[in-house]
C-alpha positions as MATLAB code, in Angstrom:
seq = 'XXXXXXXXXXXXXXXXXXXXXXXXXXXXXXXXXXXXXXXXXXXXXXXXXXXXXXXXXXXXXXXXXXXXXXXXXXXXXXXXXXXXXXXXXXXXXXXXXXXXXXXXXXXXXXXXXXXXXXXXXXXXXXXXXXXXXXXXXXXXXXXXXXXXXXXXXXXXXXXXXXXXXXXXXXXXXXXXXXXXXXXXXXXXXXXXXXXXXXXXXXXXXXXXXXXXXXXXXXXXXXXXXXXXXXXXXXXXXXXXXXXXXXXXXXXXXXXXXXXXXXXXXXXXXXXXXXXXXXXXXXXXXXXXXXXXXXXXXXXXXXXXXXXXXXXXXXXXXXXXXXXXXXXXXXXXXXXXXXXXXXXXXXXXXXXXXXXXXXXXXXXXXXXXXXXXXXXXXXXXXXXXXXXXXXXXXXXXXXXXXXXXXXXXXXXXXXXX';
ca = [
     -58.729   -2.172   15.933;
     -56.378    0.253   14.743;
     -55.176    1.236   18.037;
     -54.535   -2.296   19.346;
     -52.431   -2.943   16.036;
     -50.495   -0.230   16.785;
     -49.957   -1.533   20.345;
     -48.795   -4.723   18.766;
     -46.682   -3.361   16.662;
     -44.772   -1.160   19.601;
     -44.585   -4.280   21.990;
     -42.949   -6.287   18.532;
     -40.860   -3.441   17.840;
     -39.589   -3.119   21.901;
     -38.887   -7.106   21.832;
     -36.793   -6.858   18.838;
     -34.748   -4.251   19.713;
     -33.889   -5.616   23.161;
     -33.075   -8.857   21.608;
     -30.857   -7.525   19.057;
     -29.280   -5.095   21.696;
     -28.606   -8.118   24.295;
     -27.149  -10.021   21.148;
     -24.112   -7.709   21.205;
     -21.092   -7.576   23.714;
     -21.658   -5.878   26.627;
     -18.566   -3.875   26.486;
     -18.501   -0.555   28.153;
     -15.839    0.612   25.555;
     -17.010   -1.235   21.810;
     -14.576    0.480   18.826;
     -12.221   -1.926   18.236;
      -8.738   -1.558   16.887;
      -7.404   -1.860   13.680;
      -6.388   -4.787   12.400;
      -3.435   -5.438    9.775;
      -1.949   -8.399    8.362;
       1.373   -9.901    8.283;
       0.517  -12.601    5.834;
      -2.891  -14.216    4.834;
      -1.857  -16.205    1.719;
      -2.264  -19.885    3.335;
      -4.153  -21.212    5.877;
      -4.151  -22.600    9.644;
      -1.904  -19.672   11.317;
      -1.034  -21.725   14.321;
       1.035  -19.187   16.846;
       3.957  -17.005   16.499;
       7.445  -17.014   18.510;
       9.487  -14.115   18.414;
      13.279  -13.059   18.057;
      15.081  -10.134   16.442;
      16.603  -12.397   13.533;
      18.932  -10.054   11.641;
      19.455   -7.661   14.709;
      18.357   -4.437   13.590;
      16.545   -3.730   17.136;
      13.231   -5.172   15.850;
      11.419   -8.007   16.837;
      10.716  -10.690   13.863;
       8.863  -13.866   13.980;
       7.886  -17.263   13.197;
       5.008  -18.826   12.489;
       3.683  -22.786   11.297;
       0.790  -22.980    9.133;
      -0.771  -26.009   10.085;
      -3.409  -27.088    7.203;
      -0.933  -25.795    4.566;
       1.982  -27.714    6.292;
       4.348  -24.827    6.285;
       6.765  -22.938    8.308;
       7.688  -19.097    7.749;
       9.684  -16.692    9.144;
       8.619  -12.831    9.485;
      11.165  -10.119    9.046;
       9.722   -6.907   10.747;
       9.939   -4.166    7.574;
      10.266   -0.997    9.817;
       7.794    1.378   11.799;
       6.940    2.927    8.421;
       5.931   -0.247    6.639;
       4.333   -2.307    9.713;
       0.421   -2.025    8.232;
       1.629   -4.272    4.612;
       2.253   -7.392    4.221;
       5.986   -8.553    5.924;
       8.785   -9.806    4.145;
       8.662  -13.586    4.794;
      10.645  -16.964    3.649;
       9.384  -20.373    3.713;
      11.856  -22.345    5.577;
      10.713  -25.606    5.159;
       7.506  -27.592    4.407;
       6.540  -30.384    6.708;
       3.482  -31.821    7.678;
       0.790  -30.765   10.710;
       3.339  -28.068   12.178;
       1.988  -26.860   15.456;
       4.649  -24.592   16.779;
       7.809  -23.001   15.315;
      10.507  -21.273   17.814;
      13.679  -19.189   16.327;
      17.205  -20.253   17.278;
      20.640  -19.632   16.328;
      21.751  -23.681   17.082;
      25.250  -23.601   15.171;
      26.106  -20.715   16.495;
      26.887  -18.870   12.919;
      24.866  -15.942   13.785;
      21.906  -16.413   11.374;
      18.566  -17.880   13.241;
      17.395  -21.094   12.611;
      14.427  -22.581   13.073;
      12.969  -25.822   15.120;
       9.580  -27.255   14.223;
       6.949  -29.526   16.095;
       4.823  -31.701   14.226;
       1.625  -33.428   15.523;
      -0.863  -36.028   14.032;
       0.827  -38.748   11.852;
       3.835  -36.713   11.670;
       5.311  -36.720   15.404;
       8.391  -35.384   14.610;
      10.529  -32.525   15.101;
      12.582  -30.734   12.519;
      15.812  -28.267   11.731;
      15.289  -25.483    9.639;
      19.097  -24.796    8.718;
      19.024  -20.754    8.192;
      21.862  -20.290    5.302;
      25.288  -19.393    6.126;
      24.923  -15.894    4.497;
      22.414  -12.969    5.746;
      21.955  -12.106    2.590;
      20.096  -15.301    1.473;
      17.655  -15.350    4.213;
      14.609  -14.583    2.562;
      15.687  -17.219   -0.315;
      13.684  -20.652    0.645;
      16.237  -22.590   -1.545;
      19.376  -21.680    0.387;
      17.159  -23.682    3.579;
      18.040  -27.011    4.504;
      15.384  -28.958    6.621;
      15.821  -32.064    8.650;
      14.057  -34.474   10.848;
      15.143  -35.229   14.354;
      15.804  -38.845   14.786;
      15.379  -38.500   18.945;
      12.054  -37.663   18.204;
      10.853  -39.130   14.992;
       7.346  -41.086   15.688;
       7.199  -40.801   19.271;
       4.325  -38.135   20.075;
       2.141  -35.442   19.051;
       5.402  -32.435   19.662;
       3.514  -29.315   20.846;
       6.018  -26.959   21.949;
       9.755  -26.426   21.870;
      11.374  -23.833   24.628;
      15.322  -22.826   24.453;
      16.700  -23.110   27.397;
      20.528  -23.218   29.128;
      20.453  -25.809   31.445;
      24.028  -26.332   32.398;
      25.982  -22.477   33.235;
      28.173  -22.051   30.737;
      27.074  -24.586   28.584;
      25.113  -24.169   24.883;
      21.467  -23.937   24.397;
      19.090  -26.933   24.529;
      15.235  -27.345   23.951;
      12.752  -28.324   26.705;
       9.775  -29.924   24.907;
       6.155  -30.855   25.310;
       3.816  -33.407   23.151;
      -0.047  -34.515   23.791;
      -1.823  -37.664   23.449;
      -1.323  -41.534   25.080;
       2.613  -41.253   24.926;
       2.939  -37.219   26.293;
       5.876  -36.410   27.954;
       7.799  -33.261   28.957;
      11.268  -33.300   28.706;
      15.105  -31.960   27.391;
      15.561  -32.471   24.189;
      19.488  -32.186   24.417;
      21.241  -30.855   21.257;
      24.957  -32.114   20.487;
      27.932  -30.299   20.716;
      28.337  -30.168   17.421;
      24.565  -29.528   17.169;
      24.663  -30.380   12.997;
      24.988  -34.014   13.815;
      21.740  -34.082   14.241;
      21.558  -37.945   14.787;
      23.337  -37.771   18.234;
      20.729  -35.270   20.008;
      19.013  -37.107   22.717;
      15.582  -36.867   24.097;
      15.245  -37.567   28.040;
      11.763  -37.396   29.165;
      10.975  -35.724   32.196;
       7.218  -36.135   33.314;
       3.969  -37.990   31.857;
       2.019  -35.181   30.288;
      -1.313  -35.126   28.408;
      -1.560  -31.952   26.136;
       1.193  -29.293   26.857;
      -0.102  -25.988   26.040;
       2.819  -23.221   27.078;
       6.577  -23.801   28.033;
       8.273  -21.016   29.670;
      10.931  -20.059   31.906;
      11.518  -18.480   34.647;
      13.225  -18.362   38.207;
      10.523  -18.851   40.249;
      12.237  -19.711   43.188;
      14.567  -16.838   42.915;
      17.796  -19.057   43.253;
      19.470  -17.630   40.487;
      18.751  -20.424   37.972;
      15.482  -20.920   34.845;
      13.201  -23.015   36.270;
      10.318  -24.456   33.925;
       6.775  -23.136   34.190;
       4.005  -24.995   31.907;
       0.568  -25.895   31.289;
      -0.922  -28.917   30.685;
      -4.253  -29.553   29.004;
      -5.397  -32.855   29.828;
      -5.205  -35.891   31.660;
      -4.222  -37.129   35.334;
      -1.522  -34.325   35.511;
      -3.435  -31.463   34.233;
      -3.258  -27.872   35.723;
      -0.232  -25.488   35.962;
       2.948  -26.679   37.271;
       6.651  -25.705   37.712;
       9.897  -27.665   37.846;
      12.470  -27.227   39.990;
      15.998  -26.556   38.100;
      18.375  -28.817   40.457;
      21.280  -26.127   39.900;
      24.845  -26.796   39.326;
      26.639  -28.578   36.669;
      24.625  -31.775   36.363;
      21.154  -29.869   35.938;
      21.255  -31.545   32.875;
      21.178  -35.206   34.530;
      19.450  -34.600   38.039;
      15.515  -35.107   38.388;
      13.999  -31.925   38.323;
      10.842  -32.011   41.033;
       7.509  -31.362   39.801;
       5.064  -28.375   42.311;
       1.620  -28.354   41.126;
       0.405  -24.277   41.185;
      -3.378  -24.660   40.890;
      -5.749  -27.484   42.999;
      -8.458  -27.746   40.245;
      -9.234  -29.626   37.474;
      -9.517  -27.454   35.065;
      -8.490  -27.199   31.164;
      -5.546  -24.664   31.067;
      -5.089  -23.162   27.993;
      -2.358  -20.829   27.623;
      -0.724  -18.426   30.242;
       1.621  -15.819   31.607;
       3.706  -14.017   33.992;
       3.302  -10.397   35.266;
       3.197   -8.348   38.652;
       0.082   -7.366   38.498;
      -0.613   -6.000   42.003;
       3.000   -3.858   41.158;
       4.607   -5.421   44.194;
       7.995   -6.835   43.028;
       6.574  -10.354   42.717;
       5.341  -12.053   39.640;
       1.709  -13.352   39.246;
       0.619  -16.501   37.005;
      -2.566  -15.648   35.128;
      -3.740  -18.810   32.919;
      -6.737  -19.358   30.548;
      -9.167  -21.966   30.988;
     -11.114  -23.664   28.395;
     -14.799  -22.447   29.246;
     -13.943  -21.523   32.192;
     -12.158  -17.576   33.060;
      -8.522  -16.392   33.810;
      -6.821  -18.184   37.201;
      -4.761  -15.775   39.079;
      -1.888  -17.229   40.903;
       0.088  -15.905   43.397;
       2.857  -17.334   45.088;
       3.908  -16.865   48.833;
       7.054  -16.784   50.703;
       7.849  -20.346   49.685;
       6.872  -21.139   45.834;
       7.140  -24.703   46.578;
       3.930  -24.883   48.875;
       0.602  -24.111   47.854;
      -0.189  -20.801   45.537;
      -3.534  -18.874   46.093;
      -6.022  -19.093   43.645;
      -8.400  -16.371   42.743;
     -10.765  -16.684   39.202;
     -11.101  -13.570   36.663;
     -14.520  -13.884   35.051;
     -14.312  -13.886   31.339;
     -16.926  -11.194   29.880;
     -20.104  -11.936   28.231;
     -20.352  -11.739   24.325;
     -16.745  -13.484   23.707;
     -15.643  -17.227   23.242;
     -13.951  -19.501   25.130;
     -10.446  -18.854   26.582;
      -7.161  -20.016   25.282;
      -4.474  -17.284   25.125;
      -3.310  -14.489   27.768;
      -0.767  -11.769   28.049;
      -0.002   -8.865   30.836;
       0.781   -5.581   29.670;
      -0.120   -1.776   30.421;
      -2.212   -1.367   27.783;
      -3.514    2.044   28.111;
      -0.530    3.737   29.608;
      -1.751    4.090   32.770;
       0.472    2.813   34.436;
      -1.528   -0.436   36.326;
      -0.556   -3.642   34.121;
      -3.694   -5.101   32.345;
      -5.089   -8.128   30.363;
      -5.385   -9.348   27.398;
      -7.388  -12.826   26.264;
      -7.968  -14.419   22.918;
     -10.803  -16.991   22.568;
     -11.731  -19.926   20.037;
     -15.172  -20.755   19.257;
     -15.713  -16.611   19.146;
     -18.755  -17.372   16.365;
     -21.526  -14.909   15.272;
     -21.491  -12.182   17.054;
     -18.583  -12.979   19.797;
     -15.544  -11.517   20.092;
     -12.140  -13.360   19.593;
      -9.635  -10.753   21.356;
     -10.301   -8.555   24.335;
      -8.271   -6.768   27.196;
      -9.531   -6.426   30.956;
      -8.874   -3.746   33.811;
      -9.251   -3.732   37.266;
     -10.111   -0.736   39.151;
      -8.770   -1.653   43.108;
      -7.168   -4.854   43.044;
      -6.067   -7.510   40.881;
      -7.967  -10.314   42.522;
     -11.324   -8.517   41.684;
     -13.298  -11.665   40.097;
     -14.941   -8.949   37.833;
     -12.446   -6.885   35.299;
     -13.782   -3.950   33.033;
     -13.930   -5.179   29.733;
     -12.748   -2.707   26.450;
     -12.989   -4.232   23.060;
     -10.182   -5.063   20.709;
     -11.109   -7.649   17.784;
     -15.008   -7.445   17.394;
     -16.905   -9.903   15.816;
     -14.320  -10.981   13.166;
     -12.496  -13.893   14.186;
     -13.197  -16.926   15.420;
     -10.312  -19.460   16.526;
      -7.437  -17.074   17.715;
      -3.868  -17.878   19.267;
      -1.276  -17.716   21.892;
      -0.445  -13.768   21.951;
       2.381  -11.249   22.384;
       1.972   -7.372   23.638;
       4.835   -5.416   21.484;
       4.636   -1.992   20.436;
       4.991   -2.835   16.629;
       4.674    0.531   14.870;
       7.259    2.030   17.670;
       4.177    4.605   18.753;
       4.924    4.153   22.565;
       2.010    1.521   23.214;
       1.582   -2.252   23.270;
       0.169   -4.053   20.475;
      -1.930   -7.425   19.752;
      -0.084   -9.865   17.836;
      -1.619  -13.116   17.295;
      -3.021  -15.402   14.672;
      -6.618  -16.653   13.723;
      -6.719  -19.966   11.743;
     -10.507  -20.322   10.914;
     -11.964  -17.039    9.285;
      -9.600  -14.710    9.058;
      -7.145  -17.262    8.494;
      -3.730  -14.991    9.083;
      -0.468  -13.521   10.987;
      -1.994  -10.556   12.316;
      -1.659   -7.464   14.652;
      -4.153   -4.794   16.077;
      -2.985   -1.665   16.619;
      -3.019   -0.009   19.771;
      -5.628    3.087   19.527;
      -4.677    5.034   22.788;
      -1.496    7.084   22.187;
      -3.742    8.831   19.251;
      -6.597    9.068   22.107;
      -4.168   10.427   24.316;
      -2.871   13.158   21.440;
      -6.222   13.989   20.511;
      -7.166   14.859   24.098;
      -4.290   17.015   24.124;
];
């Protein structure tokens, strides 16, 4: 009897400890980073745009807090005081903000701010920085308004600067979600105060724009516009065509669809990854991996499509960034994930060992467990080491602005 309880008690033992081995990551490299954060006072951190606001070579940010219905800006405090708590003003309070993008739009040389607000909001706002650098961290000397063009007419996502006419001022491409989604050129005034005679001229039905960016992806010498779109008829990656000239501002800009599936595209980005001179799209997909897109000779016919598996052990994709994380020289990946619960991580980066189009990437740990509905990201080297850094946010546990610090230039040193 005693022997066969024994045996019981080793098979019990085995099954428990592979079922609380397979219950973790399976990471070949499992330390994570450190972790450090901006701010953590309020929550619903809902992405961060960046800018260096008071040009002293760093880069600051903003950031909307979406549950607490407030929008901050981030003044970077110096390599030596990166791991505390940033210096930060409050530049207006407005209700569901779900992005926030820096901008000097009077041209006075402080930074203002433009907000978009979703659910019953639907609005976009000003921030108005104040007229003196020295009373930029002082909330009262802010002045925020609504913009008429776009009071009540969709869920506003996303706001992207961009120069459409040469040698003409700055105005905002921007992207909403829901029944009435559009993308479009929000065109700011020349004297861009009166805010009452900025016009809105929508471009394209949308149904949940997820990431505005530009680039000249037709290599004319012009910013085209590269997005993603979430949902509905339309959804996928896509790029529009800047006409050129003068009246970019007026002409149709044609729409080239990038990827043939229907799939729900999260977030994405731009980087050679292959190191050949020619940009690659990479692009999260909800529950789905990482689409690779590559153009050919002509961008305006059909881009190959290859799919980077996400790892076991994490959540599901939303954000992306390329970036040489380890120093090695061969540009990498980084993913965040929502819906990273128990055990799952949130934040992760990926290597490949031959080529870029591998459907399998080496995965290497970055966030652990903690975390479980993180953000669009940006790869900066914040603590001016020599290595890229996570910056991102997490709105449901950890519920802050936040950073991880690179680990491998100490790796590196202690090798030495």
């Amino acid at each position: 009897m005693k022997v066969f309880l024994d045996s019981r008690r080793g098979s019990l033992a085995a099954i428990l400890l592979t079922l609380w081995l397979t219950s973790w990551p399976l990471n070949g490299n499992a330390q994570t980073w450190s972790r450090h954060s901006i701010d953590d006072s309020l929550r619903g951190a809902d992405g961060i745009r960046l800018a260096d606001v008071n040009r002293d070579g760093h880069l600051d940010l903003v950031t909307p807090w979406e549950e607490a219905g407030v929008v901050r800006v981030y003044l970077h405090p110096g390599a030596a005081r990166v791991r505390q708590p940033w210096p930060a003003v409050t530049v207006g309070q407005v209700k569901s903000p779900e992005d926030a993008v820096l901008i000097d739009l009077d041209r006075d040389g402080q930074v203002d701010v433009i907000s978009c607000c979703e659910g019953a909001t639907r609005t976009m706002y000003v921030h108005w920085a104040p007229a003196r650098a020295d009373h930029y961290l002082s909330p009262r000397h802010w002045k925020t308004e609504a913009i008429p063009a776009t009071e009540g007419i969709a869920a506003w996502m996303f706001a992207l600067p961009l120069t459409i006419d040469p040698g003409t001022s700055t105005d905002l491409i921007v992207g909403s979600k829901g029944p009435a989604a559009t993308v479009g050129l929000l065109r700011i005034a020349a004297d861009s105060r009166a805010v009452h005679r900025w016009q809105f001229r929508p471009w394209h039905q949308a149904g949940w724009i997820m990431s505005l960016q530009s680039h000249d992806l037709d290599r004319d010498g012009d910013q085209d516009l590269l997005l993603s779109d979430r949902r509905g008829p339309h959804r996928g990656v896509a790029w529009f065509e800047n006409p050129g000239g003068t009246t970019a501002g007026t002409k149709p800009w044609q729409r080239h669809r990038l990827d043939g599936g229907d799939r729900e595209v999260m977030f994405l980005a731009v980087g050679d990854l292959d190191r050949n001179h020619s940009a690659e799209i990479v692009c999260a997909v909800r529950r789905g991996g990482i689409s690779l897109l590559t153009a050919g000779r002509d961008p305006r016919r059909a881009w190959s499509f290859h799919e980077i598996r996400l790892p076991q052990g994490v959540g599901t994709g939303k954000g992306v960034a390329v970036g040489d994380i380890n120093r090695d020289g061969q540009p990498d990946l980084v993913f965040s994930c929502e819906a990273a619960t128990g055990t799952k991580s949130g934040v992760r980066w990926l290597s490949y060992t031959d080529s870029p189009r591998e459907p399998v990437w080496q995965s290497h740990e970055i966030s652990g467990p903690r975390g479980i509905k993180f953000d669009r990201l940006e790869l900066v080297d914040i603590d001016a080491d020599g290595d890229l850094d996570v910056l991102t946010c997490e709105e449901r546990e950890i519920n802050a602005v936040l950073w991880y610090e690179n680990p491998h230039v100490q790796r590196t040193k202690s090798q030495d």
